Coordinates of C-alpha atoms and ligand atoms in Angstrom, one line a residue:
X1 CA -8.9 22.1 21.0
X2 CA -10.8 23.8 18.2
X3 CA -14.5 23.7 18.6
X4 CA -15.7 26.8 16.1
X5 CA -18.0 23.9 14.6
X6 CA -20.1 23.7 17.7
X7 CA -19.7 27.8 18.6
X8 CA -20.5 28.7 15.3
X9 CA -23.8 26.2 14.8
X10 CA -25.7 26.5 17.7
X11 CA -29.3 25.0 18.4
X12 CA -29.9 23.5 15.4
X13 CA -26.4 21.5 15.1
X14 CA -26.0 20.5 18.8
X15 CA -29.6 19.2 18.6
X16 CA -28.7 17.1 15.5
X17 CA -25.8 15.7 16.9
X18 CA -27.6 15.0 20.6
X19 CA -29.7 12.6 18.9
X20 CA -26.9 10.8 16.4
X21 CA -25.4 7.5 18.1
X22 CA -22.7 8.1 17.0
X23 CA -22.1 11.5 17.9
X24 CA -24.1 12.4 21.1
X25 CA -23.6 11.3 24.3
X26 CA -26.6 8.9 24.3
X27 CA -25.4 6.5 22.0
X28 CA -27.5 3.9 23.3
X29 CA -30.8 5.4 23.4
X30 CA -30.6 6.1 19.3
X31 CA -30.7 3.9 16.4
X32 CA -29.3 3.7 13.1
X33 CA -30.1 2.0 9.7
X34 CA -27.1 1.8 6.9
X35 CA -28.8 1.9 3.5
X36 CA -26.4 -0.7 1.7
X37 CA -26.4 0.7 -1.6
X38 CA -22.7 1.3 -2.6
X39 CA -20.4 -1.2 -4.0
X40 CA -17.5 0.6 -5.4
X41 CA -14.6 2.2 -4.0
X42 CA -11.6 4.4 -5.6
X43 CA -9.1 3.6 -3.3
X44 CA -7.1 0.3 -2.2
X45 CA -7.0 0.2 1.2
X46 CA -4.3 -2.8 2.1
X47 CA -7.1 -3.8 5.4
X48 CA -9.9 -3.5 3.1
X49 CA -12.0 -7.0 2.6
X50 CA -16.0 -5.4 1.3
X51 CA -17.9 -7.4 -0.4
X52 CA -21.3 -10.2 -0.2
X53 CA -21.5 -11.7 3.4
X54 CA -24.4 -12.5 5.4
X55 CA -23.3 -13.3 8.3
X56 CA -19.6 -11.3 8.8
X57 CA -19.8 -8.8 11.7
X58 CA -17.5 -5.9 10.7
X59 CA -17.6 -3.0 8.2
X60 CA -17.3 -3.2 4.2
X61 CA -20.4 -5.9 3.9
X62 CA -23.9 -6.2 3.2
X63 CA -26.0 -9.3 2.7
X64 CA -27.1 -7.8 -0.9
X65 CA -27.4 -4.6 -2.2
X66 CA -30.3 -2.2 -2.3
X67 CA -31.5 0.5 -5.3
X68 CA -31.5 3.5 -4.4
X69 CA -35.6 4.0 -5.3
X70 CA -36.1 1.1 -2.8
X71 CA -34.4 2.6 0.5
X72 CA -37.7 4.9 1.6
X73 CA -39.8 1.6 2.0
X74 CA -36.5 0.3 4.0
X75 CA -36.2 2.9 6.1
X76 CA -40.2 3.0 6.8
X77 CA -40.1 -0.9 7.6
X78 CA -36.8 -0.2 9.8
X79 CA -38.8 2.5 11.6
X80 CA -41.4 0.0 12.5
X81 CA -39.4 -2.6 14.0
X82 CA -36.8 0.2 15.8
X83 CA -38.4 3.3 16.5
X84 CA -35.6 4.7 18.4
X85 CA -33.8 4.8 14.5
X86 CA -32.7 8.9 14.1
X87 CA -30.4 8.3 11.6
X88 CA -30.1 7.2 8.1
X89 CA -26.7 6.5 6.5
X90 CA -24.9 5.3 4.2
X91 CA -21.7 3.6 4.8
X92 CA -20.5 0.7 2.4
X93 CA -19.9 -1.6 1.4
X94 CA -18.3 0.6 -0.7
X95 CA -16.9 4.4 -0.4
X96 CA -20.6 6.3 -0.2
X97 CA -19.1 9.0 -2.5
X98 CA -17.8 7.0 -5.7
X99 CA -21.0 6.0 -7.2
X100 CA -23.8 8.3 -7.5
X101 CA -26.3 5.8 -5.8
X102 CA -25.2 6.7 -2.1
X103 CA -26.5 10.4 -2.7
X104 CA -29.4 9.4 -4.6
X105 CA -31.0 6.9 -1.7
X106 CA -30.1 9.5 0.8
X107 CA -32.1 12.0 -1.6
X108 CA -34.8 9.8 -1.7
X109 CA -35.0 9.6 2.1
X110 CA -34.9 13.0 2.8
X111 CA -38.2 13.6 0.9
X112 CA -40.1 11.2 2.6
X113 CA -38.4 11.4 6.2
X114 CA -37.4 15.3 6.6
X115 CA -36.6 14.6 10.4
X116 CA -34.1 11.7 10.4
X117 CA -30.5 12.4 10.6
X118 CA -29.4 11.7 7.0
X119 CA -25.2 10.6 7.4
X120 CA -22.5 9.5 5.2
X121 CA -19.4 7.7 5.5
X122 CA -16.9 8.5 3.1
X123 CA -12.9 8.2 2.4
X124 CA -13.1 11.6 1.7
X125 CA -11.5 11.5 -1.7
X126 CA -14.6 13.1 -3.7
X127 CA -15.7 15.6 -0.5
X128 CA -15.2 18.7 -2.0
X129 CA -16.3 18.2 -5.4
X130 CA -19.5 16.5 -4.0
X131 CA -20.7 18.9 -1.3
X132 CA -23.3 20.7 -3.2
X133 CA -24.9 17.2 -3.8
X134 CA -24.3 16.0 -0.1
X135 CA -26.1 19.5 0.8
X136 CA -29.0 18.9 -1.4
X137 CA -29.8 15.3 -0.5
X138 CA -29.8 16.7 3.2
X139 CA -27.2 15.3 4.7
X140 CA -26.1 16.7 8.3
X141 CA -23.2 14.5 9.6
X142 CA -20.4 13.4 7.8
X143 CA -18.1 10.1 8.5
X144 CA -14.5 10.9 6.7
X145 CA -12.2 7.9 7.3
X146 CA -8.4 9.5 7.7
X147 CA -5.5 6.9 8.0
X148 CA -2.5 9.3 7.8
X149 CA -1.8 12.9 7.2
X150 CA 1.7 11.8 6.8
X151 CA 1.6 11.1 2.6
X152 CA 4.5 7.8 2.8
X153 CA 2.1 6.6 5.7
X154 CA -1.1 7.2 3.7
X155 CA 0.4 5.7 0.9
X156 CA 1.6 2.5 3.1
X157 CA -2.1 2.1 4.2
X158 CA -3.7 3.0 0.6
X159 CA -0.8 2.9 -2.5
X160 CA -3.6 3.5 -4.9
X161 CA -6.2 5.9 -5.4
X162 CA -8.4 6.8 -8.5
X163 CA -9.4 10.1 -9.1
X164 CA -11.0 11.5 -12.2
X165 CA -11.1 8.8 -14.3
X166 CA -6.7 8.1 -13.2
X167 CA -4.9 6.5 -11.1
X168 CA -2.3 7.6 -8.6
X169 CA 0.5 5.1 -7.2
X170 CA 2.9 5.8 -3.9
X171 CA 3.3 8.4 -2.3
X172 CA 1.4 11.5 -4.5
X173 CA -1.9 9.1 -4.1
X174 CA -1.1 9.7 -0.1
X175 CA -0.4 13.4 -0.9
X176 CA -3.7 13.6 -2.9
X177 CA -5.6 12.1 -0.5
X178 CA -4.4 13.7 2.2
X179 CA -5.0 17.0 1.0
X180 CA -8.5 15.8 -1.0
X181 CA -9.4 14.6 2.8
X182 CA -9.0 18.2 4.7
X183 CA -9.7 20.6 2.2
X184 CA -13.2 18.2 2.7
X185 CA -13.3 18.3 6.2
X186 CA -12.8 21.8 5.7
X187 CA -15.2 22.7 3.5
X188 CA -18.1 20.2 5.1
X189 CA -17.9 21.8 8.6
X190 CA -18.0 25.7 7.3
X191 CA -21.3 24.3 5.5
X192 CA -22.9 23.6 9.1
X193 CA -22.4 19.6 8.3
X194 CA -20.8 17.9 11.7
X195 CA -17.8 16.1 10.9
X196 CA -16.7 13.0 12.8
X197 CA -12.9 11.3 11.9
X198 CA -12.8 8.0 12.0
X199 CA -8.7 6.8 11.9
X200 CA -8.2 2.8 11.9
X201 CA -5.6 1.4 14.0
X202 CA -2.3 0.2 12.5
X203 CA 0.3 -0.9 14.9
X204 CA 3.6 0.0 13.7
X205 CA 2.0 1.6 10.5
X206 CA 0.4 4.7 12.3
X207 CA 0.5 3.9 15.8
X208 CA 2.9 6.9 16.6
X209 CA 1.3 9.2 14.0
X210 CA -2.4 9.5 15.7
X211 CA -1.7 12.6 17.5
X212 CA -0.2 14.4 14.2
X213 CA -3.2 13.5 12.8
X214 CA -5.9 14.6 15.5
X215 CA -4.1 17.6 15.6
X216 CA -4.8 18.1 11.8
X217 CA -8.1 16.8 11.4
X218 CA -9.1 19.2 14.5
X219 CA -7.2 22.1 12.6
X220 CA -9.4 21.7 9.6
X221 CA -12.7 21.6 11.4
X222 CA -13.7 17.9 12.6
X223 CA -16.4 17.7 15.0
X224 CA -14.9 14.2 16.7
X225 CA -12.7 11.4 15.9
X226 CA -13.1 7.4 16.7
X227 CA -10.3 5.3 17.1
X228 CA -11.2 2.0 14.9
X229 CA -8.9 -1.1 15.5
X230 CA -7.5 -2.9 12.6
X231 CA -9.0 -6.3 11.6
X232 CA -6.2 -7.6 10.1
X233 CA -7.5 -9.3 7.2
X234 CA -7.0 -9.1 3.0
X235 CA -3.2 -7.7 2.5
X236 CA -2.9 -6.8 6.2
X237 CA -3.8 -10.2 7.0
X238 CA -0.7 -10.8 8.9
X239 CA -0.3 -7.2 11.0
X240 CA -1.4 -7.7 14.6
X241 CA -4.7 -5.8 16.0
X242 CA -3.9 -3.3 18.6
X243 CA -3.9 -4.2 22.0
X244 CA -6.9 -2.6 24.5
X245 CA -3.7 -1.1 26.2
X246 CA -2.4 0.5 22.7
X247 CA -6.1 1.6 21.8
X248 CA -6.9 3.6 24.9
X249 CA -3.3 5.0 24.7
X250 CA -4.0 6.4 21.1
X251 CA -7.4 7.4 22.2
X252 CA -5.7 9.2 25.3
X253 CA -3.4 10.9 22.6
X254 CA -6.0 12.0 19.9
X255 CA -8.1 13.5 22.9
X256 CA -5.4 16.6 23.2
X257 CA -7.1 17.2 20.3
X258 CA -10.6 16.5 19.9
X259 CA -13.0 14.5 21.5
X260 CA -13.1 11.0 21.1
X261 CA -15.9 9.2 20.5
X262 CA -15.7 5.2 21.9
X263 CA -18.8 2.9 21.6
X264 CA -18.2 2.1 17.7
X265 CA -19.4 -1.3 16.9
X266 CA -17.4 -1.5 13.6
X267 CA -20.9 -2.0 11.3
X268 CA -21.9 -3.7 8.6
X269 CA -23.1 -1.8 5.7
X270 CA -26.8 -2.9 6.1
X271 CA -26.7 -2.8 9.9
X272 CA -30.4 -1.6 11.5
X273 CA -31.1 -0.7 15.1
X274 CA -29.3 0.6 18.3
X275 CA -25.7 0.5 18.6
X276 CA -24.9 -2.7 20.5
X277 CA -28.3 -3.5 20.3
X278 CA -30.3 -6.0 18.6
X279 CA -29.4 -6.4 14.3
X280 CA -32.9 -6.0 12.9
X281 CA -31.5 -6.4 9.2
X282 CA -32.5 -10.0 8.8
X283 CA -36.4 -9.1 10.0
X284 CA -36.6 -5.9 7.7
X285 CA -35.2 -7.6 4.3
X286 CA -37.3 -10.8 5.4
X287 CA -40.0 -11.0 2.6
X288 CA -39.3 -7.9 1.3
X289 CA -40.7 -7.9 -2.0
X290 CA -37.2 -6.6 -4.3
X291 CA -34.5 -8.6 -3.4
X292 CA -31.2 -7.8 -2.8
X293 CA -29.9 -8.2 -6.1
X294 CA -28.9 -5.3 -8.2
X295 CA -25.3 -4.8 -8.7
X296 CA -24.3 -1.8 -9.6
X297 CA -20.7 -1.3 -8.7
Ligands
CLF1 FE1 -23.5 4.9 10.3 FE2 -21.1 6.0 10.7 FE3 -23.2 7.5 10.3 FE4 -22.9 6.2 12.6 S1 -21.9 4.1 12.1 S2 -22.4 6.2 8.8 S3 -21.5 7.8 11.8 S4 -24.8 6.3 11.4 FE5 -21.0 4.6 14.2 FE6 -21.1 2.2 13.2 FE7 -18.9 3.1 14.3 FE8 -19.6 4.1 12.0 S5 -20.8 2.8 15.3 S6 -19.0 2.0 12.4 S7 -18.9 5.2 13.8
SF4_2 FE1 -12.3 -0.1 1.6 FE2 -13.3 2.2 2.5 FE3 -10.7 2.0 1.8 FE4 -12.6 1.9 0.0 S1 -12.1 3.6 1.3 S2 -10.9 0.5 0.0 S3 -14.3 0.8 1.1 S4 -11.7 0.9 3.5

């Protein structure tokens, strides 16, 4: 297993991630807020349903959507209703990378809560050529979603993926990705930001392939992966979920490689408190004076 992250970061880094739920090994004892402040997305992932929903339990939705001026007071309200809240992230409904607005609440954050764990969820797709700004808006652990390193399996999970301004069909969008993805990873750890993989569950589609890809995603420098199970919905509306036999399997597999994190609650892009714990989303937008409106995806 390749742990140069953790030899070469020391204090500071195994400090950070000691208090991040989704990281340490407290996860219950920490909270989160997701800031729910981006829309869009430049891939097409064939699982992928984000959007509007109040009440949906899963990731890729918020009730609304929140400026990125507006997420300090958020975060200060969250902090009052769930002081055990650490971290500060952003993760949806959209890809946190492909507008500008995910960076810019996080920036906003960091000035006015330096101590908080600021995290990002990304596909990965735009790591590389936004790590300066994911530096500068002080962000310390990184989320990169990786399906495949296999491109024809990438490319069976997401056929489409827009990058600078064009779009890429089949297998060289799985190719791009892939290699978009790592080079990421890469580059994110040697910058001293923990990296966690987080790999949905595809029977049949990468069921076999997990190891591969631990193996890969260790090689270029992640921190930890999570094994996500597919909810079969949108154009993989009529794959099955794994089985709780097939998911500790994979997990079994993926831990030759790394260690595997396994109290994900699958989120909802405006989820606040502890992980498993009470929601505390419908208390902190509750009168809140700006509401949830602005679209900017
Ligand atoms: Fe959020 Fe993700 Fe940061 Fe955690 S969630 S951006 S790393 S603060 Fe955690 Fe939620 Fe699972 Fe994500 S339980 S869906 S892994
Ligand atoms: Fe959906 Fe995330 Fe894929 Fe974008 S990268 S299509 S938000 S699952």
């Amino acid at each position: 297993m390749k742990a140069s992250g953790r030899l070469r970061l020391g204090k500071q880094y195994l400090e950070t991630i000691g208090r991040h739920p989704c990281f340490g090994q407290a996860p219950r004892n920490y909270g989160r807020i997701h800031l729910p402040v981006a829309p869009a997305c430049n891939l097409a992932c064939q699982f992928c349903s984000r959007g509007l929903n109040s009440l949906a339990n899963r990731p890729g939705v918020a009730a609304g959507l929140l400026r990125p001026e507006e997420a300090p007071d958020v975060v200060g309200r969250a902090l009052a209703f769930c002081p055990e809240i650490t971290v500060v992230g952003v993760a949806g409904p959209g890809d946190a990378l492909a507008s500008h607005h995910g960076l810019e609440a996080l920036k906003c954050v960091h000035e006015r809560f330096p101590s908080l764990i600021k995290c990002l969820s990304t596909n990965g797709l735009l790591l590389v050529d936004k790590l300066d700004q994911i530096l500068e808006a002080g962000v310390k652990t990184l989320t990169v979603t990786v399906n495949a390193v296999d491109p024809e399996i990438a490319a069976e999970i997401t056929p489409c993926v827009v990058y600078k301004q064009e779009s890429c069909l089949g297998r060289p969008a799985g190719e791009l990705l892939i290699t978009n993805q790592l080079a990421g990873i890469a580059l994110a750890a040697l910058s001293g930001i923990a990296v966690k993989v987080n790999t949905v569950l595809i029977p049949d589609v990468n069921s076999d392939h997990i190891g591969q890809l631990a193996k890969a995603v260790a090689g270029a420098g992640a921190e930890r992966i999570n094994i996500i199970p597919l909810i079969p919905q949108h154009k993989m509306n009529d794959k099955k979920a794994p089985s709780c036999t097939e998911l500790q399997e994979t997990r079994k597999e993926a831990e030759k490689y790394l260690p595997v994190f396994k109290h994900c609650r699958q989120c909802r892009a405006d989820s606040i408190g502890k992980l498993g714990g009470k929601d505390y989303r419908f208390e902190v937008y509750k009168d809140l004076e700006v509401p949830m409106t602005f679209s900017h995806g």
